[in-house]
Amino acid sequence: MKYEECRECLLNWWLGLTKEQKKSLPISNQSIDFRDLFSKTAISYHVIRRHLKEDIKNIDAELKELGVIPNIEEYRARLHNWWNSLTDYQKKSVPISRNTIDLRDLFKEIKISYKDLRKKLLKKRNHRYRSRT
């Protein structure tokens, strides 16, 4: 299968899915996982993803709109707004778990685990601070 055939296969498959089917798709590392779709292709999965990057980016954007892929920037903004809305007294009474602020109540409706959310929030924050230096 050539790259254009892979692209056609991906787009035909995507357009054939219902909204409910899209909501139940496997997600891996903040993106849709197409391994099953291209399992019989001789081309490496990672090479296919690289060549279909724009199409996958569009699919991921639609999945974010559907709430399938969590929007980390939205959660980061919510956390920032919540923290800034607290008085100094309220900040001192925020629940602490394992020497860090416990944010479970703030993010109880999210579809990924609390542990994964914390990792993603910290990962992006640490990357941003490193890039400033």
Short mmCIF file of N, CA and C in Angstrom, two decimals:
data_model
loop_
_atom_site.label_atom_id
_atom_site.label_comp_id
_atom_site.label_asym_id
_atom_site.label_seq_id
_atom_site.Cartn_x
_atom_site.Cartn_y
_atom_site.Cartn_z
N MET A 1 0.85 -1.17 0.00
CA MET A 1 0.00 0.00 0.00
C MET A 1 0.90 1.24 0.00
N LYS A 2 0.61 2.18 -0.88
CA LYS A 2 1.38 3.42 -0.96
C LYS A 2 0.74 4.47 -0.05
N TYR A 3 1.46 5.58 0.14
CA TYR A 3 0.98 6.62 1.06
C TYR A 3 -0.37 7.19 0.64
N GLU A 4 -0.56 7.40 -0.65
CA GLU A 4 -1.85 7.94 -1.12
C GLU A 4 -2.97 6.94 -0.84
N GLU A 5 -2.68 5.66 -0.99
CA GLU A 5 -3.69 4.63 -0.68
C GLU A 5 -3.98 4.61 0.82
N CYS A 6 -2.93 4.80 1.62
CA CYS A 6 -3.12 4.86 3.07
C CYS A 6 -4.00 6.05 3.44
N ARG A 7 -3.73 7.18 2.81
CA ARG A 7 -4.51 8.39 3.07
C ARG A 7 -5.97 8.18 2.67
N GLU A 8 -6.18 7.61 1.51
CA GLU A 8 -7.55 7.34 1.05
C GLU A 8 -8.26 6.38 1.99
N CYS A 9 -7.54 5.35 2.42
CA CYS A 9 -8.10 4.38 3.36
C CYS A 9 -8.50 5.07 4.67
N LEU A 10 -7.61 5.91 5.18
CA LEU A 10 -7.88 6.63 6.43
C LEU A 10 -9.10 7.53 6.30
N LEU A 11 -9.14 8.33 5.26
CA LEU A 11 -10.24 9.29 5.10
C LEU A 11 -11.57 8.58 4.84
N ASN A 12 -11.57 7.52 4.04
CA ASN A 12 -12.81 6.76 3.82
C ASN A 12 -13.31 6.14 5.11
N TRP A 13 -12.38 5.58 5.87
CA TRP A 13 -12.73 4.98 7.16
C TRP A 13 -13.31 6.04 8.09
N TRP A 14 -12.63 7.18 8.20
CA TRP A 14 -13.07 8.25 9.11
C TRP A 14 -14.44 8.79 8.73
N LEU A 15 -14.65 9.05 7.45
CA LEU A 15 -15.92 9.61 7.00
C LEU A 15 -17.07 8.61 7.15
N GLY A 16 -16.75 7.33 7.21
CA GLY A 16 -17.77 6.30 7.37
C GLY A 16 -18.21 6.07 8.80
N LEU A 17 -17.52 6.69 9.76
CA LEU A 17 -17.85 6.49 11.17
C LEU A 17 -18.97 7.43 11.62
N THR A 18 -19.81 6.92 12.51
CA THR A 18 -20.83 7.77 13.13
C THR A 18 -20.19 8.54 14.29
N LYS A 19 -20.90 9.51 14.80
CA LYS A 19 -20.40 10.28 15.94
C LYS A 19 -20.16 9.37 17.14
N GLU A 20 -21.06 8.43 17.37
CA GLU A 20 -20.91 7.50 18.50
C GLU A 20 -19.70 6.59 18.31
N GLN A 21 -19.46 6.13 17.09
CA GLN A 21 -18.28 5.30 16.83
C GLN A 21 -17.00 6.10 17.06
N LYS A 22 -17.01 7.35 16.65
CA LYS A 22 -15.83 8.21 16.86
C LYS A 22 -15.55 8.38 18.34
N LYS A 23 -16.60 8.46 19.14
CA LYS A 23 -16.43 8.65 20.58
C LYS A 23 -15.85 7.42 21.28
N SER A 24 -15.91 6.27 20.63
CA SER A 24 -15.41 5.05 21.27
C SER A 24 -14.06 4.58 20.71
N LEU A 25 -13.40 5.42 19.93
CA LEU A 25 -12.13 5.05 19.32
C LEU A 25 -10.99 4.99 20.34
N PRO A 26 -10.01 4.12 20.10
CA PRO A 26 -8.86 4.05 21.01
C PRO A 26 -7.95 5.27 20.86
N ILE A 27 -7.57 5.82 22.00
CA ILE A 27 -6.70 7.00 22.03
C ILE A 27 -5.40 6.60 22.72
N SER A 28 -4.31 7.04 22.16
CA SER A 28 -3.00 6.76 22.74
C SER A 28 -2.14 8.01 22.63
N ASN A 29 -1.64 8.47 23.76
CA ASN A 29 -0.72 9.61 23.77
C ASN A 29 -1.33 10.86 23.12
N GLN A 30 -2.55 11.18 23.51
CA GLN A 30 -3.25 12.38 23.03
C GLN A 30 -3.57 12.37 21.54
N SER A 31 -3.67 11.20 20.93
CA SER A 31 -4.00 11.10 19.51
C SER A 31 -4.72 9.78 19.27
N ILE A 32 -5.37 9.71 18.13
CA ILE A 32 -6.07 8.48 17.78
C ILE A 32 -5.05 7.40 17.40
N ASP A 33 -5.36 6.16 17.73
CA ASP A 33 -4.47 5.03 17.45
C ASP A 33 -5.01 4.27 16.24
N PHE A 34 -4.25 4.30 15.14
CA PHE A 34 -4.67 3.67 13.88
C PHE A 34 -3.99 2.32 13.63
N ARG A 35 -3.36 1.74 14.61
CA ARG A 35 -2.59 0.51 14.38
C ARG A 35 -3.43 -0.58 13.71
N ASP A 36 -4.66 -0.75 14.17
CA ASP A 36 -5.51 -1.80 13.59
C ASP A 36 -5.85 -1.51 12.13
N LEU A 37 -6.07 -0.25 11.81
CA LEU A 37 -6.43 0.13 10.45
C LEU A 37 -5.31 -0.20 9.46
N PHE A 38 -4.07 -0.02 9.89
CA PHE A 38 -2.93 -0.23 9.00
C PHE A 38 -2.10 -1.45 9.39
N SER A 39 -2.70 -2.40 10.07
CA SER A 39 -1.94 -3.57 10.56
C SER A 39 -1.42 -4.46 9.44
N LYS A 40 -2.08 -4.46 8.29
CA LYS A 40 -1.65 -5.33 7.19
C LYS A 40 -0.78 -4.59 6.17
N THR A 41 -0.40 -3.38 6.49
CA THR A 41 0.42 -2.58 5.59
C THR A 41 1.89 -2.86 5.85
N ALA A 42 2.66 -2.93 4.79
CA ALA A 42 4.10 -3.19 4.93
C ALA A 42 4.85 -1.97 5.46
N ILE A 43 4.25 -0.80 5.35
CA ILE A 43 4.89 0.44 5.81
C ILE A 43 4.75 0.53 7.33
N SER A 44 5.79 0.99 7.97
CA SER A 44 5.78 1.16 9.42
C SER A 44 4.66 2.12 9.85
N TYR A 45 4.03 1.80 10.97
CA TYR A 45 2.95 2.63 11.51
C TYR A 45 3.43 4.07 11.74
N HIS A 46 4.63 4.22 12.28
CA HIS A 46 5.14 5.56 12.57
C HIS A 46 5.44 6.34 11.29
N VAL A 47 5.85 5.66 10.25
CA VAL A 47 6.09 6.32 8.96
C VAL A 47 4.76 6.78 8.36
N ILE A 48 3.75 5.93 8.46
CA ILE A 48 2.41 6.30 7.96
C ILE A 48 1.91 7.54 8.71
N ARG A 49 2.05 7.54 10.03
CA ARG A 49 1.60 8.69 10.83
C ARG A 49 2.32 9.97 10.40
N ARG A 50 3.60 9.86 10.11
CA ARG A 50 4.37 11.03 9.70
C ARG A 50 3.87 11.58 8.36
N HIS A 51 3.55 10.69 7.43
CA HIS A 51 3.09 11.11 6.10
C HIS A 51 1.64 11.61 6.11
N LEU A 52 0.86 11.15 7.06
CA LEU A 52 -0.54 11.55 7.14
C LEU A 52 -0.77 12.55 8.28
N LYS A 53 0.28 13.24 8.66
CA LYS A 53 0.26 14.13 9.82
C LYS A 53 -0.89 15.15 9.79
N GLU A 54 -1.09 15.82 8.68
CA GLU A 54 -2.14 16.84 8.60
C GLU A 54 -3.53 16.23 8.72
N ASP A 55 -3.74 15.09 8.08
CA ASP A 55 -5.05 14.43 8.18
C ASP A 55 -5.31 13.98 9.61
N ILE A 56 -4.29 13.43 10.25
CA ILE A 56 -4.43 12.98 11.64
C ILE A 56 -4.67 14.18 12.56
N LYS A 57 -4.01 15.28 12.28
CA LYS A 57 -4.20 16.50 13.07
C LYS A 57 -5.65 16.96 12.99
N ASN A 58 -6.24 16.90 11.80
CA ASN A 58 -7.65 17.29 11.62
C ASN A 58 -8.59 16.34 12.36
N ILE A 59 -8.28 15.05 12.29
CA ILE A 59 -9.10 14.05 13.00
C ILE A 59 -9.00 14.28 14.51
N ASP A 60 -7.78 14.50 15.00
CA ASP A 60 -7.59 14.75 16.43
C ASP A 60 -8.35 16.01 16.88
N ALA A 61 -8.37 17.04 16.03
CA ALA A 61 -9.10 18.27 16.36
C ALA A 61 -10.59 17.98 16.50
N GLU A 62 -11.12 17.16 15.61
CA GLU A 62 -12.54 16.80 15.71
C GLU A 62 -12.80 15.98 16.97
N LEU A 63 -11.87 15.09 17.31
CA LEU A 63 -12.03 14.29 18.52
C LEU A 63 -11.95 15.15 19.78
N LYS A 64 -11.17 16.22 19.74
CA LYS A 64 -11.13 17.15 20.87
C LYS A 64 -12.48 17.85 21.01
N GLU A 65 -13.06 18.25 19.88
CA GLU A 65 -14.38 18.89 19.91
C GLU A 65 -15.44 17.96 20.47
N LEU A 66 -15.31 16.66 20.17
CA LEU A 66 -16.27 15.67 20.67
C LEU A 66 -16.00 15.30 22.13
N GLY A 67 -14.86 15.74 22.66
CA GLY A 67 -14.51 15.42 24.04
C GLY A 67 -13.83 14.08 24.21
N VAL A 68 -13.42 13.46 23.11
CA VAL A 68 -12.75 12.15 23.18
C VAL A 68 -11.30 12.33 23.63
N ILE A 69 -10.64 13.32 23.05
CA ILE A 69 -9.27 13.65 23.45
C ILE A 69 -9.36 14.88 24.35
N PRO A 70 -8.83 14.77 25.56
CA PRO A 70 -8.91 15.93 26.45
C PRO A 70 -8.05 17.08 25.95
N ASN A 71 -8.56 18.29 26.11
CA ASN A 71 -7.83 19.48 25.71
C ASN A 71 -7.04 19.98 26.92
N ILE A 72 -5.76 19.63 26.97
CA ILE A 72 -4.92 19.94 28.13
C ILE A 72 -4.83 21.45 28.36
N GLU A 73 -4.79 22.23 27.29
CA GLU A 73 -4.71 23.68 27.46
C GLU A 73 -5.96 24.22 28.16
N GLU A 74 -7.10 23.63 27.87
CA GLU A 74 -8.34 24.04 28.54
C GLU A 74 -8.27 23.73 30.03
N TYR A 75 -7.74 22.55 30.37
CA TYR A 75 -7.60 22.17 31.77
C TYR A 75 -6.57 23.05 32.48
N ARG A 76 -5.51 23.39 31.77
CA ARG A 76 -4.48 24.26 32.35
C ARG A 76 -5.09 25.64 32.66
N ALA A 77 -5.88 26.17 31.74
CA ALA A 77 -6.52 27.47 31.95
C ALA A 77 -7.49 27.40 33.12
N ARG A 78 -8.23 26.30 33.22
CA ARG A 78 -9.17 26.15 34.33
C ARG A 78 -8.42 26.14 35.66
N LEU A 79 -7.32 25.40 35.71
CA LEU A 79 -6.51 25.33 36.93
C LEU A 79 -5.97 26.72 37.29
N HIS A 80 -5.44 27.40 36.32
CA HIS A 80 -4.88 28.74 36.54
C HIS A 80 -5.95 29.71 37.05
N ASN A 81 -7.11 29.71 36.42
CA ASN A 81 -8.21 30.60 36.83
C ASN A 81 -8.70 30.27 38.24
N TRP A 82 -8.80 28.97 38.53
CA TRP A 82 -9.24 28.54 39.86
C TRP A 82 -8.26 29.03 40.92
N TRP A 83 -6.97 28.80 40.69
CA TRP A 83 -5.96 29.17 41.67
C TRP A 83 -5.95 30.69 41.89
N ASN A 84 -6.04 31.45 40.82
CA ASN A 84 -6.03 32.91 40.94
C ASN A 84 -7.29 33.46 41.60
N SER A 85 -8.37 32.68 41.60
CA SER A 85 -9.61 33.14 42.23
C SER A 85 -9.60 32.95 43.74
N LEU A 86 -8.65 32.17 44.25
CA LEU A 86 -8.59 31.89 45.69
C LEU A 86 -7.89 33.02 46.45
N THR A 87 -8.36 33.25 47.66
CA THR A 87 -7.66 34.19 48.54
C THR A 87 -6.45 33.46 49.14
N ASP A 88 -5.55 34.20 49.77
CA ASP A 88 -4.40 33.56 50.42
C ASP A 88 -4.85 32.57 51.48
N TYR A 89 -5.89 32.93 52.22
CA TYR A 89 -6.42 32.05 53.26
C TYR A 89 -6.95 30.75 52.63
N GLN A 90 -7.69 30.86 51.53
CA GLN A 90 -8.23 29.68 50.85
C GLN A 90 -7.11 28.81 50.30
N LYS A 91 -6.07 29.42 49.78
CA LYS A 91 -4.94 28.65 49.23
C LYS A 91 -4.30 27.80 50.31
N LYS A 92 -4.25 28.32 51.54
CA LYS A 92 -3.65 27.56 52.65
C LYS A 92 -4.51 26.36 53.04
N SER A 93 -5.79 26.38 52.72
CA SER A 93 -6.67 25.28 53.11
C SER A 93 -6.98 24.31 51.96
N VAL A 94 -6.30 24.46 50.83
CA VAL A 94 -6.50 23.54 49.70
C VAL A 94 -5.99 22.16 50.10
N PRO A 95 -6.74 21.09 49.77
CA PRO A 95 -6.31 19.74 50.16
C PRO A 95 -4.95 19.36 49.55
N ILE A 96 -4.12 18.73 50.38
CA ILE A 96 -2.79 18.29 49.96
C ILE A 96 -2.75 16.77 50.03
N SER A 97 -2.17 16.16 49.02
CA SER A 97 -2.00 14.71 48.99
C SER A 97 -0.60 14.42 48.45
N ARG A 98 0.17 13.69 49.20
CA ARG A 98 1.55 13.34 48.80
C ARG A 98 2.37 14.60 48.48
N ASN A 99 2.28 15.56 49.35
CA ASN A 99 3.05 16.82 49.25
C ASN A 99 2.73 17.65 48.01
N THR A 100 1.55 17.50 47.46
CA THR A 100 1.15 18.33 46.33
C THR A 100 -0.35 18.61 46.43
N ILE A 101 -0.80 19.61 45.73
CA ILE A 101 -2.22 19.97 45.76
C ILE A 101 -3.05 18.85 45.12
N ASP A 102 -4.13 18.49 45.79
CA ASP A 102 -5.03 17.46 45.27
C ASP A 102 -6.11 18.14 44.41
N LEU A 103 -6.07 17.86 43.12
CA LEU A 103 -6.97 18.52 42.17
C LEU A 103 -8.11 17.62 41.69
N ARG A 104 -8.32 16.50 42.35
CA ARG A 104 -9.32 15.53 41.88
C ARG A 104 -10.71 16.15 41.75
N ASP A 105 -11.12 16.96 42.72
CA ASP A 105 -12.46 17.56 42.65
C ASP A 105 -12.59 18.53 41.49
N LEU A 106 -11.53 19.24 41.18
CA LEU A 106 -11.55 20.22 40.10
C LEU A 106 -11.69 19.55 38.74
N PHE A 107 -11.16 18.33 38.60
CA PHE A 107 -11.15 17.63 37.31
C PHE A 107 -11.85 16.28 37.38
N LYS A 108 -12.90 16.16 38.16
CA LYS A 108 -13.54 14.85 38.34
C LYS A 108 -14.27 14.33 37.11
N GLU A 109 -14.62 15.20 36.15
CA GLU A 109 -15.39 14.76 34.98
C GLU A 109 -14.51 14.36 33.79
N ILE A 110 -13.20 14.49 33.89
CA ILE A 110 -12.36 14.21 32.73
C ILE A 110 -12.32 12.72 32.40
N LYS A 111 -11.99 12.41 31.14
CA LYS A 111 -12.05 11.03 30.67
C LYS A 111 -10.72 10.29 30.78
N ILE A 112 -9.66 10.98 31.19
CA ILE A 112 -8.39 10.29 31.41
C ILE A 112 -8.16 10.22 32.91
N SER A 113 -7.25 9.38 33.32
CA SER A 113 -7.01 9.23 34.75
C SER A 113 -6.41 10.51 35.33
N TYR A 114 -6.65 10.70 36.59
CA TYR A 114 -6.12 11.88 37.28
C TYR A 114 -4.59 11.89 37.20
N LYS A 115 -4.00 10.72 37.34
CA LYS A 115 -2.54 10.59 37.28
C LYS A 115 -2.02 11.04 35.91
N ASP A 116 -2.67 10.60 34.84
CA ASP A 116 -2.26 10.99 33.49
C ASP A 116 -2.44 12.49 33.26
N LEU A 117 -3.53 13.04 33.78
CA LEU A 117 -3.75 14.48 33.64
C LEU A 117 -2.64 15.26 34.32
N ARG A 118 -2.29 14.88 35.53
CA ARG A 118 -1.21 15.58 36.25
C ARG A 118 0.10 15.51 35.46
N LYS A 119 0.39 14.33 34.90
CA LYS A 119 1.62 14.19 34.10
C LYS A 119 1.61 15.15 32.92
N LYS A 120 0.48 15.21 32.23
CA LYS A 120 0.39 16.07 31.04
C LYS A 120 0.48 17.55 31.41
N LEU A 121 -0.16 17.93 32.50
CA LEU A 121 -0.08 19.33 32.94
C LEU A 121 1.35 19.69 33.34
N LEU A 122 2.01 18.79 34.06
CA LEU A 122 3.39 19.05 34.47
C LEU A 122 4.35 19.02 33.29
N LYS A 123 4.14 18.09 32.37
CA LYS A 123 5.03 17.95 31.21
C LYS A 123 5.04 19.23 30.39
N LYS A 124 3.88 19.75 30.07
CA LYS A 124 3.81 20.97 29.27
C LYS A 124 4.36 22.16 30.04
N ARG A 125 4.06 22.24 31.33
CA ARG A 125 4.56 23.35 32.14
C ARG A 125 6.09 23.32 32.20
N ASN A 126 6.67 22.16 32.46
CA ASN A 126 8.12 22.04 32.54
C ASN A 126 8.77 22.35 31.21
N HIS A 127 8.15 21.92 30.12
CA HIS A 127 8.69 22.21 28.78
C HIS A 127 8.68 23.72 28.53
N ARG A 128 7.63 24.38 28.93
CA ARG A 128 7.51 25.83 28.72
C ARG A 128 8.59 26.56 29.50
N TYR A 129 8.86 26.14 30.75
CA TYR A 129 9.88 26.81 31.55
C TYR A 129 11.27 26.56 30.99
N ARG A 130 11.53 25.35 30.51
CA ARG A 130 12.84 25.04 29.92
C ARG A 130 13.08 25.85 28.67
N SER A 131 12.05 26.07 27.86
CA SER A 131 12.23 26.78 26.60
C SER A 131 12.47 28.28 26.82
N ARG A 132 12.15 28.80 27.98
CA ARG A 132 12.38 30.22 28.27
C ARG A 132 13.83 30.50 28.66
N THR A 133 14.53 29.50 29.13
CA THR A 133 15.91 29.72 29.59
C THR A 133 16.90 29.64 28.46
#
